[in-house]
XYZ file of N, CA and C in Angstrom:
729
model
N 28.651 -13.958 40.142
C 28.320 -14.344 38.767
C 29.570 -14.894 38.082
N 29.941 -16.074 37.639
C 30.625 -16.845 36.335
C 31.146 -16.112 35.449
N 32.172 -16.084 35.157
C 32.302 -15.335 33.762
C 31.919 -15.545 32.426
N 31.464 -16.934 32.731
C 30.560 -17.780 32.069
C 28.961 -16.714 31.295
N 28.290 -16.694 32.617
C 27.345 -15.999 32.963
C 27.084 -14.946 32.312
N 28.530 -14.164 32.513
C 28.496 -12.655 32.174
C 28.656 -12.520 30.894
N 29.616 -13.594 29.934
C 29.488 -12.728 29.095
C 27.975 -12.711 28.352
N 27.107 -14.120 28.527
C 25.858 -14.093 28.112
C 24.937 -13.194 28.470
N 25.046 -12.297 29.523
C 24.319 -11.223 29.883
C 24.684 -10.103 28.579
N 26.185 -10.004 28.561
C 26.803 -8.927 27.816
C 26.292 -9.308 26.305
N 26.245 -10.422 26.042
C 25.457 -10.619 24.413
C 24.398 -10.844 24.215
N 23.456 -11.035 25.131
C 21.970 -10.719 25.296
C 21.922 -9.189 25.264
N 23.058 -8.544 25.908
C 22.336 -6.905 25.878
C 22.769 -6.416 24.271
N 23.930 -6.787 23.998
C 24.767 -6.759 22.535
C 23.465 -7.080 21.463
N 22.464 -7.979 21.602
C 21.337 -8.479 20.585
C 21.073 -7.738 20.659
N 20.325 -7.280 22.140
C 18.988 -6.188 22.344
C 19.316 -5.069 21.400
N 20.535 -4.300 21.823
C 20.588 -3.072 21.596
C 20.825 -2.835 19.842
N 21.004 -4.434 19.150
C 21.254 -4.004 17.369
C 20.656 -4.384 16.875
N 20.492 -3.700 15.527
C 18.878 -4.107 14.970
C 19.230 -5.067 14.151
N 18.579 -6.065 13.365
C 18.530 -7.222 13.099
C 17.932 -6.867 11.720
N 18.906 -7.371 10.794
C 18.347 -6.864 9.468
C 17.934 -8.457 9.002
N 16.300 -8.487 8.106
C 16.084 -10.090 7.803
C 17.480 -10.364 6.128
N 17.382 -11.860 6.307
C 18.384 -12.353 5.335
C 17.392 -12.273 4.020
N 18.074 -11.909 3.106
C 17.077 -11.728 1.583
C 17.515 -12.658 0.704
N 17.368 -13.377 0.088
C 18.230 -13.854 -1.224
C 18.808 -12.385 -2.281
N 19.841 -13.469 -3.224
C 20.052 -12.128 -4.415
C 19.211 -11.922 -5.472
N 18.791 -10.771 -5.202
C 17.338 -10.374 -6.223
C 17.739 -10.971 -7.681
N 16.906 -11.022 -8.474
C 16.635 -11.720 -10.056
C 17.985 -10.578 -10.631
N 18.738 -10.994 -11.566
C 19.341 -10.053 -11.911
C 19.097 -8.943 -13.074
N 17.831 -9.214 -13.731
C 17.102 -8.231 -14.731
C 16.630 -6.841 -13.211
N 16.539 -6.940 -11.922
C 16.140 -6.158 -11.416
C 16.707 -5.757 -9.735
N 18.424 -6.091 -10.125
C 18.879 -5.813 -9.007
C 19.306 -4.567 -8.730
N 19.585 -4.229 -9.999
C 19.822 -2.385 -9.359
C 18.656 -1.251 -9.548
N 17.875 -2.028 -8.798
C 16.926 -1.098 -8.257
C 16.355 -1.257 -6.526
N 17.978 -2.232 -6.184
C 17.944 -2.134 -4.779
C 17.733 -0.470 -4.146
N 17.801 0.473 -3.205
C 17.500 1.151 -2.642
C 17.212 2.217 -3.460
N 16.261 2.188 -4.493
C 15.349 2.826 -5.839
C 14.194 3.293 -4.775
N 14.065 4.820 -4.808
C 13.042 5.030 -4.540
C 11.623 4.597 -5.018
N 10.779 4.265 -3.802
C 9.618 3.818 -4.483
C 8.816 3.778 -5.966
N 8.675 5.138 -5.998
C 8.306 5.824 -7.192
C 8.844 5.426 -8.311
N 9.823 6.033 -8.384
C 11.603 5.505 -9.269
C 11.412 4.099 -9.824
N 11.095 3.248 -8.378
C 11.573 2.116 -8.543
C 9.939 1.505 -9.601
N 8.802 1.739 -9.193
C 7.487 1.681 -9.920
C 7.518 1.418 -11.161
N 7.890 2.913 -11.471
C 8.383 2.956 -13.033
C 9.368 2.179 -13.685
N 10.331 2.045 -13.089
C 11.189 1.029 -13.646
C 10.936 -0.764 -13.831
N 10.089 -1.140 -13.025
C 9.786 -2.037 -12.918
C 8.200 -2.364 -14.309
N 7.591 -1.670 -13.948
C 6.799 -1.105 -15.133
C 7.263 -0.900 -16.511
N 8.383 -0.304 -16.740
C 9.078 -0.543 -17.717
C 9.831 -1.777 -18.440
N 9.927 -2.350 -17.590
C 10.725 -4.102 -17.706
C 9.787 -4.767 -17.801
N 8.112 -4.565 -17.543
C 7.168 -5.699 -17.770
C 6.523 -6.209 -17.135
N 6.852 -5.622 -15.828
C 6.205 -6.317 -14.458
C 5.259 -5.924 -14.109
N 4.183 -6.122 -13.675
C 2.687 -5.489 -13.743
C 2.867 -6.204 -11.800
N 2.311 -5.326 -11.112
C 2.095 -5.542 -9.694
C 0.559 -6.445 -9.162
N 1.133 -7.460 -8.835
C 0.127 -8.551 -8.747
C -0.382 -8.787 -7.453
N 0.174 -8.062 -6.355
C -0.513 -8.798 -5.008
C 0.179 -7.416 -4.050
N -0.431 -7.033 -2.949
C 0.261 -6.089 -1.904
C -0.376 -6.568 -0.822
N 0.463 -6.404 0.128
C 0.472 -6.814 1.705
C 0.842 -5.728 2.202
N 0.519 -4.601 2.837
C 1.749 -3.711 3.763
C 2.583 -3.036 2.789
N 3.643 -3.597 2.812
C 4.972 -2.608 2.212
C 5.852 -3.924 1.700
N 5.363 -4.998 1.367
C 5.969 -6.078 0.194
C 4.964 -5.851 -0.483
N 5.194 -5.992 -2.022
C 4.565 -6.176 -3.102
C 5.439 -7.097 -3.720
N 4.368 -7.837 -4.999
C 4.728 -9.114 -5.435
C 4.461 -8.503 -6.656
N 5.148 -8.803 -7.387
C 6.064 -7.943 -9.013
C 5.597 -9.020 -9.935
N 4.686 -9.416 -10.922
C 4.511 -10.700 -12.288
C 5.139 -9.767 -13.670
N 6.059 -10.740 -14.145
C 6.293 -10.206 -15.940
C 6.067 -11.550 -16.535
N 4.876 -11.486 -17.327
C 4.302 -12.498 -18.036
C 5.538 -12.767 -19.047
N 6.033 -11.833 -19.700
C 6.892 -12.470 -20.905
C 8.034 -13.305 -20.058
N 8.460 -13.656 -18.689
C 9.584 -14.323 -18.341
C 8.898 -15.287 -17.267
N 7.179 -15.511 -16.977
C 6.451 -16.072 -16.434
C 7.775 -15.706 -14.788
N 7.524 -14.795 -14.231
C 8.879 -14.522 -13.594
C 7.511 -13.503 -12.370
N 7.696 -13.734 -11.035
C 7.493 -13.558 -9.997
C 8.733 -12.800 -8.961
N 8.493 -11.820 -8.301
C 9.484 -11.051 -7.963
C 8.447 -10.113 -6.076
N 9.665 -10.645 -5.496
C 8.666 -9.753 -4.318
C 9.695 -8.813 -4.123
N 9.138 -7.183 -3.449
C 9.518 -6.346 -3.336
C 9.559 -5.630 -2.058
N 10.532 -5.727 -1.157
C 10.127 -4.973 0.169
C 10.697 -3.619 0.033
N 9.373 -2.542 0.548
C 9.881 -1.547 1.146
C 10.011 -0.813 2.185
N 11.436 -0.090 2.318
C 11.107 0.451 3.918
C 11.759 1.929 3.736
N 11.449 2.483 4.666
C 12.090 4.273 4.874
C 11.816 4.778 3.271
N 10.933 4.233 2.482
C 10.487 5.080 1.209
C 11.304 4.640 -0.270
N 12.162 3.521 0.362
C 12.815 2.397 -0.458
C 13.000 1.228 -0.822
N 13.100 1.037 -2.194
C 13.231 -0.437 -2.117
C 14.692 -1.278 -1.195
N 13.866 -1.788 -0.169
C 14.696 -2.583 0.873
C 15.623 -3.890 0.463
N 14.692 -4.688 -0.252
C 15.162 -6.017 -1.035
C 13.909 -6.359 -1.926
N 14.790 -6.673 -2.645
C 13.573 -7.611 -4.341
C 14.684 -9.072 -4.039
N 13.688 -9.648 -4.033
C 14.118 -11.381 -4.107
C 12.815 -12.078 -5.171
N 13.670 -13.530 -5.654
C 12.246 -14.207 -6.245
C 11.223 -14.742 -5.355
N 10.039 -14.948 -5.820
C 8.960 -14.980 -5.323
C 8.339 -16.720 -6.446
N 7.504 -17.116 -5.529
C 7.070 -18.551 -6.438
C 5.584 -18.158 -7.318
N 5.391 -18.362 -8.478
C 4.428 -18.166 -9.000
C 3.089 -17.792 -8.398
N 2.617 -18.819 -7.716
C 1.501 -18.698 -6.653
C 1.246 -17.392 -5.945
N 3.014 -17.161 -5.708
C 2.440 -15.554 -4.659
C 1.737 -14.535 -5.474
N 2.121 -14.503 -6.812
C 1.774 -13.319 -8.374
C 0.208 -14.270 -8.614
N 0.154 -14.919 -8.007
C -1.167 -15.631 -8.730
C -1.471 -16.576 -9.763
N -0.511 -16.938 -10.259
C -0.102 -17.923 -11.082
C 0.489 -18.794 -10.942
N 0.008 -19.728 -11.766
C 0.059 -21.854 -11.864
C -0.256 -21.907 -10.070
N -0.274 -23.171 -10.093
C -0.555 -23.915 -9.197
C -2.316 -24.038 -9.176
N -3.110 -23.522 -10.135
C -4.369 -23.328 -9.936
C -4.911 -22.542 -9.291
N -3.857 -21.367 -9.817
C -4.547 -20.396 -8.411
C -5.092 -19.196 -9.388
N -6.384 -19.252 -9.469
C -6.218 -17.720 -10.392
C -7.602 -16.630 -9.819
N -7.168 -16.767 -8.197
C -7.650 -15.647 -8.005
C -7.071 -14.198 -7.527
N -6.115 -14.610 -7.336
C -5.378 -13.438 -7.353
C -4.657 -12.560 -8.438
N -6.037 -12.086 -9.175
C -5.171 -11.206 -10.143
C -4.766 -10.100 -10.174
N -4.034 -10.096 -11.288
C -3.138 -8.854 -11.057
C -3.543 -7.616 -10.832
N -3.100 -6.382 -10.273
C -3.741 -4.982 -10.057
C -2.880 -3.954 -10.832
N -2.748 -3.769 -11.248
C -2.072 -2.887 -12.537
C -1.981 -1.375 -11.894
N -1.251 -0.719 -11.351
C -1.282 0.474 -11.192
C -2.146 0.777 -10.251
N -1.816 0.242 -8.663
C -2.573 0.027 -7.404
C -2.075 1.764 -6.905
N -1.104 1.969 -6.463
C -0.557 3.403 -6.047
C -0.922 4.238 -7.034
N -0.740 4.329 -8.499
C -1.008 5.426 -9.636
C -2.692 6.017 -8.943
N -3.448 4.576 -8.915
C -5.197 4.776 -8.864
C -5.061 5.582 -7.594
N -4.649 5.455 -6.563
C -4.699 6.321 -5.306
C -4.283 7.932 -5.347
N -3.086 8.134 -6.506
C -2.572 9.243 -6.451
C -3.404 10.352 -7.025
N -3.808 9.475 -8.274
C -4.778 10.289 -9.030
C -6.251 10.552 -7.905
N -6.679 9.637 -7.357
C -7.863 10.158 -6.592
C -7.672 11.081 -5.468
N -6.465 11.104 -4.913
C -5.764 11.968 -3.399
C -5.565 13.353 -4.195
N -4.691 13.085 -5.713
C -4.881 14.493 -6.394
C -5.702 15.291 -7.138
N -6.800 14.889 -6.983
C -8.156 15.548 -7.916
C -9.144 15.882 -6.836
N -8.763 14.883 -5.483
C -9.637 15.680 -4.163
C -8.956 16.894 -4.147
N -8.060 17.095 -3.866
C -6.617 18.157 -3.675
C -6.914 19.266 -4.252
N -7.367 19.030 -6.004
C -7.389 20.208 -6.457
C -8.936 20.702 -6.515
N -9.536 19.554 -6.255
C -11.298 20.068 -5.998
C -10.908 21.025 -4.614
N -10.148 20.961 -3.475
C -10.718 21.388 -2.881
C -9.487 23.133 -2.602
N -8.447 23.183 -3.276
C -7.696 23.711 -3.497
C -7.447 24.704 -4.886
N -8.217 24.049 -5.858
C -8.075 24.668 -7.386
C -6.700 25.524 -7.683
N -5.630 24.620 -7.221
C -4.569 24.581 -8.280
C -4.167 23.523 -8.638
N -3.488 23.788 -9.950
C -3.350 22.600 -10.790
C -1.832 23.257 -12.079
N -0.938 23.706 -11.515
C 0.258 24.058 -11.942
C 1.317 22.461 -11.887
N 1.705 22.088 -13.234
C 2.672 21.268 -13.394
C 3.863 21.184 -11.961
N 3.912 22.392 -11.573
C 4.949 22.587 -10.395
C 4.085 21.774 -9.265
N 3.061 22.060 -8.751
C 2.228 21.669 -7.562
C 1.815 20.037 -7.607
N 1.729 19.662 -9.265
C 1.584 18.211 -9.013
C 2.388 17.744 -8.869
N 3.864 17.940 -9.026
C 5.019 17.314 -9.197
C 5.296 17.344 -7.687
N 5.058 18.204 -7.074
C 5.204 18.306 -5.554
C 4.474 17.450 -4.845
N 3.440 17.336 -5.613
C 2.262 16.493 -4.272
C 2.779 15.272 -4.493
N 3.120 14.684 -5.718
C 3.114 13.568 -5.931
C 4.614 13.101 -5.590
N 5.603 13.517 -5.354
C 6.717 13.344 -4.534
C 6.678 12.753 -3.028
N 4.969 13.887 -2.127
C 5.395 14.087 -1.275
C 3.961 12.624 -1.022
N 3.513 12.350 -1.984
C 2.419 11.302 -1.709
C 3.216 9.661 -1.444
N 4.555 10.020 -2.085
C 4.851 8.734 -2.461
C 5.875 8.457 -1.099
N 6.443 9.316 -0.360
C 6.973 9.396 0.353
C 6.265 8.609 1.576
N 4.906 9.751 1.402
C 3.773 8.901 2.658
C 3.586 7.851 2.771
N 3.439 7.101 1.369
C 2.708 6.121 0.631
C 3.604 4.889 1.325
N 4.848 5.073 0.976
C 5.922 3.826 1.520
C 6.726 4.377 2.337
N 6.615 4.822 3.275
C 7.070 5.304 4.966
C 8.333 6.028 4.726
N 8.469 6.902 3.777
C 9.542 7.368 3.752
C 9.579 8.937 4.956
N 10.906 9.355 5.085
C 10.897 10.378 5.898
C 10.342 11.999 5.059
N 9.900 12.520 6.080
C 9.045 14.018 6.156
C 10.058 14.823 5.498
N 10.321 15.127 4.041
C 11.027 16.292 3.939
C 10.917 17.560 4.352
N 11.599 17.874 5.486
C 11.693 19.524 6.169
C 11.467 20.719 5.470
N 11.951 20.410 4.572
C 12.217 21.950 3.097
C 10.785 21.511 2.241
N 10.055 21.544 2.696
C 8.843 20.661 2.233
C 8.149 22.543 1.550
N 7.126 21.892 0.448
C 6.013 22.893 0.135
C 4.679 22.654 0.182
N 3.610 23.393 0.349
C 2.141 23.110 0.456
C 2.014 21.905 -0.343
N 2.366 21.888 -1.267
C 1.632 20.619 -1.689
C 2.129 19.794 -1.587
N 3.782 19.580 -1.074
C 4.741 18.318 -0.691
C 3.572 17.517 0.574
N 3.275 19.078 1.503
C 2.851 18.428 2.899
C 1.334 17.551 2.737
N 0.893 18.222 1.587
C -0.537 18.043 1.351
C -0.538 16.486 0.564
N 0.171 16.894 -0.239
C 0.282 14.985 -0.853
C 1.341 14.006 0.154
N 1.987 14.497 0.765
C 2.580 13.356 2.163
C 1.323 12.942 3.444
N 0.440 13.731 3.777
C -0.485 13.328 4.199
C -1.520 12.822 3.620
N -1.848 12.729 1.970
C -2.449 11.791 1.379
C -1.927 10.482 1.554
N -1.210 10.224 1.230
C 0.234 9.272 0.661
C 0.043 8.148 2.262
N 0.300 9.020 3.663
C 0.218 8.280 4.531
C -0.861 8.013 4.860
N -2.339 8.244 4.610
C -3.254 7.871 4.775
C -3.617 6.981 4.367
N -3.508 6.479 2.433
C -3.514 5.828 1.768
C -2.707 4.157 2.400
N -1.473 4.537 2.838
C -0.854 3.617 3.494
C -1.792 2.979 4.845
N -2.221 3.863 5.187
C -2.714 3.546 6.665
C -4.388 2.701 6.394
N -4.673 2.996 4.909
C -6.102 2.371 3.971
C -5.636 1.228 4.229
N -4.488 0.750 3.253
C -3.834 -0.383 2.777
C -3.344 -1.398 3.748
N -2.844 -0.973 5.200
C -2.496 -1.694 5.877
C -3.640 -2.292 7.003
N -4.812 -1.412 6.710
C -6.228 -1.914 7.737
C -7.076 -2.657 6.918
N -6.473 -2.760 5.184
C -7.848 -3.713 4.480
C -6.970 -4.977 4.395
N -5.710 -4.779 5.068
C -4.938 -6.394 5.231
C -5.263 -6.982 6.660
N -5.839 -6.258 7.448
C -6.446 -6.523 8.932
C -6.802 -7.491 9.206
N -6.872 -8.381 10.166
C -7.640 -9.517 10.620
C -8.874 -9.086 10.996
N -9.332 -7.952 10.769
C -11.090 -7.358 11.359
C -11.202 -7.907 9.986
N -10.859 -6.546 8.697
C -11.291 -6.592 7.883
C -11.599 -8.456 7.118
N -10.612 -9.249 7.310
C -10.938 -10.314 6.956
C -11.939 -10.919 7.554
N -12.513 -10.138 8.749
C -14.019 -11.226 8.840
C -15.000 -10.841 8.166
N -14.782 -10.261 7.085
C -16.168 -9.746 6.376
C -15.954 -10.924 5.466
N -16.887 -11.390 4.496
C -16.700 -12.002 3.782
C -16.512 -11.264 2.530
N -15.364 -11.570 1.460
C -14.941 -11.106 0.281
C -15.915 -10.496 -1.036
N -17.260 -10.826 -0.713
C -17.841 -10.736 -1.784
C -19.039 -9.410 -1.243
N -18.786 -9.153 -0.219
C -19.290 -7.883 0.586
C -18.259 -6.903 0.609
N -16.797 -7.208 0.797
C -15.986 -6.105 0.820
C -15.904 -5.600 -0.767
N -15.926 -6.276 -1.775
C -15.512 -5.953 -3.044
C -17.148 -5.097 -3.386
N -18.017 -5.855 -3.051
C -19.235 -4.963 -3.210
C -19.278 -3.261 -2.812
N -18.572 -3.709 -1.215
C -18.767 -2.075 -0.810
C -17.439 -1.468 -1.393
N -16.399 -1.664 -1.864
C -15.615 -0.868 -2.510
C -15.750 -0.555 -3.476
N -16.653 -1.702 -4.185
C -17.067 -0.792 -5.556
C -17.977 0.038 -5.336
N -19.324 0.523 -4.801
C -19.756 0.730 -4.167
C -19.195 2.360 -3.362
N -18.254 2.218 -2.709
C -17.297 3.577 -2.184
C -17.070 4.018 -3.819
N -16.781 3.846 -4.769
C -15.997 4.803 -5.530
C -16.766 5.154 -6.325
N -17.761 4.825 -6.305
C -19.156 5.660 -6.912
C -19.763 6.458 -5.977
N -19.853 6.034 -4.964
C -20.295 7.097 -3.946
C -19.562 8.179 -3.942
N -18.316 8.315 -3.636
C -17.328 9.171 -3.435
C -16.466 10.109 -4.861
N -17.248 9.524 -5.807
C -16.806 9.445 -7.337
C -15.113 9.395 -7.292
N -14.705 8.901 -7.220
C -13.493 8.473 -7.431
C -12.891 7.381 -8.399
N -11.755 7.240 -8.727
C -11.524 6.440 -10.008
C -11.608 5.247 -9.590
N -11.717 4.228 -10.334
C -12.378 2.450 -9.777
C -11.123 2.384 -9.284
N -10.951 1.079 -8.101
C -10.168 0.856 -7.509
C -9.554 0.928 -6.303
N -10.049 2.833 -6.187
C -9.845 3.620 -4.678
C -10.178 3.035 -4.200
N -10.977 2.852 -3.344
C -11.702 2.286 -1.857
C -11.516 1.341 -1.711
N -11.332 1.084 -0.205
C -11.118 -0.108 0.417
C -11.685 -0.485 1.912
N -11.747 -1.478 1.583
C -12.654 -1.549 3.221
C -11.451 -1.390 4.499
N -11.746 -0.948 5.709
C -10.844 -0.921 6.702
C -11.236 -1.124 8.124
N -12.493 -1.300 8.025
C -13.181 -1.976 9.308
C -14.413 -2.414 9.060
N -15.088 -3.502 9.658
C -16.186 -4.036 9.493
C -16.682 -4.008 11.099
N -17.957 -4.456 10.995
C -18.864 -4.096 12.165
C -20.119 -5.599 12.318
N -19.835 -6.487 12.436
C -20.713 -7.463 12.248
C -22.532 -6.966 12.510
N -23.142 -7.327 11.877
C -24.651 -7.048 12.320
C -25.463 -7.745 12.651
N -25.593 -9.141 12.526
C -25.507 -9.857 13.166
C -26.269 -11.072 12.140
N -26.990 -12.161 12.237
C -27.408 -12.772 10.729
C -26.317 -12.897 9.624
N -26.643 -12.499 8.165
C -25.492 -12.008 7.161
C -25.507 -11.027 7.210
N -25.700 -9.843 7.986
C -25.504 -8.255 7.687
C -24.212 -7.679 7.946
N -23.295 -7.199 7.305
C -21.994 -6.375 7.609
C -22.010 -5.038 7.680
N -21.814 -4.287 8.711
C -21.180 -2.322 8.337
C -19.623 -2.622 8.154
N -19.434 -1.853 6.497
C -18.473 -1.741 6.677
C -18.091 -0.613 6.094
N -16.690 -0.119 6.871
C -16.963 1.450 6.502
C -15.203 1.396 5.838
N -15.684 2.077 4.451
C -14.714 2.313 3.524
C -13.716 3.424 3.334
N -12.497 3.492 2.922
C -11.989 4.605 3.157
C -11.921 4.948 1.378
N -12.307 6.281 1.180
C -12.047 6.020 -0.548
C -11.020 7.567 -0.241
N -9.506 7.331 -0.378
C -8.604 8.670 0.074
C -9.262 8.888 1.420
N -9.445 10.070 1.940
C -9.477 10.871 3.221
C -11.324 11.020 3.708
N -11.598 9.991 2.502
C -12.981 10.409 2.850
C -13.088 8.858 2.995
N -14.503 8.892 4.036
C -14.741 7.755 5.012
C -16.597 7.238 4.269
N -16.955 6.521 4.001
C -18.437 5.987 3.703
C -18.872 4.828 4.708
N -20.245 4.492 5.012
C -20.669 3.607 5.587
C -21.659 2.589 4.710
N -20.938 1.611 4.469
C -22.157 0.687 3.799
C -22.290 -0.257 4.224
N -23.897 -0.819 4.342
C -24.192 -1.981 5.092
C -24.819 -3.043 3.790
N -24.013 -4.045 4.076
C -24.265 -4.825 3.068
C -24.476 -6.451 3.387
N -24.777 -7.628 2.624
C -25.102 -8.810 2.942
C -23.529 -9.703 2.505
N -23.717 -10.895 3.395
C -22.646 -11.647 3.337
C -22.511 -12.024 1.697
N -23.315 -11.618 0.784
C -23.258 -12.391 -0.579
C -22.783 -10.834 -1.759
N -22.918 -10.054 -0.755
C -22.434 -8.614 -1.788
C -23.787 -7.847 -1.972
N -24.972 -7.899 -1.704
C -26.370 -7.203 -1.264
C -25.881 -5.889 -0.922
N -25.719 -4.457 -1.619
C -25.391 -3.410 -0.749
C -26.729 -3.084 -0.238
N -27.097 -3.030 0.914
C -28.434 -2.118 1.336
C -28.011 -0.902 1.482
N -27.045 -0.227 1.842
C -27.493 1.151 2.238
C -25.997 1.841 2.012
N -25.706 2.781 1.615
C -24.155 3.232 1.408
C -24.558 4.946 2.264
N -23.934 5.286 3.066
C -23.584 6.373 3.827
C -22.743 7.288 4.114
N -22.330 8.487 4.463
C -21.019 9.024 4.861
C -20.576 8.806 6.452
N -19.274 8.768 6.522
C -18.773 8.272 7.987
C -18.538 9.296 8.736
């Protein structure tokens, strides 16, 4: 072998073995120090400055503050904000003629509250101490943060909400779920949170089942609880079920 050769072996293994962080731009500066802001943390703060949460994918979210017509995407990872960079109007749903993507105002709050009122339906406590716990340990789940060890019943109990919720969110971004058509999934999610009584918003579709004609099964997750509704390509619910 060349020495040529070798050292390209030696920096092919040098790639392999290091992890590759992506290049970000420098976040907007009304919201750069809330680089590695815990999720939560970071929610509120952003909420506080004006930004109403307009679009989620996974673990980027896309940040709108109408008073600065100002677009902001947000990655998170290990239960932190990773990088905030700008984002182009369009992604928040705005100009370009785009106005279907509107905004969702308190997408994680609506989950917490429904993960914590199953919790205490099925638990009946409800001590300022125990919510403060769950909801720590929800948010943790929620954006992949790590398992606190020194954990309490309700840390563990709202971290396994939290990751479920995540695991909702990342199957109604699915390429299954997108073969339903949109006006059947929004049907059966509205649809799930009456069934399941839960606050509007919860449910989400996370798998579909073609039926064949316009008929869809699609089965909703509203929190930890699962429904089956079969509905028409135009939003027709025929039949809503438990999973």
């Amino acid at each position: 072998m060349t020495r040529f050769s070798t050292l390209l072996s030696v920096t092919a293994l040098l790639a392999a073995a290091l992890p590759i962080s992506p290049a970000h731009a420098a976040p907007p500066r009304d919201v750069d120090d809330l680089v590695g802001a815990r999720g939560s943390s970071g929610e509120n703060a952003l909420q506080s400055r004006g930004y109403r949460i307009a679009k989620q994918n996974g673990l980027t979210n896309y940040w709108w503050n109408s008073a600065k017509d100002q677009c902001i995407r947000v990655v998170t990872y290990n239960g932190r904000y990773d990088a905030i960079d700008s984002a182009s109007d369009g992604d928040c749903g705005h100009g370009g003629g785009n106005t279907a993507a509107a905004a969702v105002a308190g997408v994680a709050a609506i989950g917490l509250i429904a993960a914590l009122a199953s919790h205490k339906k099925s638990h009946n406590d409800s001590s300022a101490q125990h919510d403060s716990e769950y909801e720590r340990g929800y948010h943790d789940g929620l954006y992949g943060g790590d398992y606190d060890r020194n954990d309490s019943e309700a840390y563990h109990s709202g971290f396994s909400a939290g990751n479920a919720e995540r695991s909702n969110r990342l199957a109604a971004n699915s390429q299954i779920v997108r073969g339903a058509p949109a006006a059947a999934q929004r049907a059966c999610a509205r649809r799930g949170d009456e069934f399941q009584n839960v606050p509007a918003g919860s449910s989400v579709p996370v798998s579909v089942y073609p039926q064949g004609g316009d008929r869809y099964e699609i089965i909703v997750a509203s929190g930890h609880y699962r429904s089956r509704c079969t509905v028409t390509g135009n939003g027709n619910v025929m039949s809503m079920d438990p999973y």
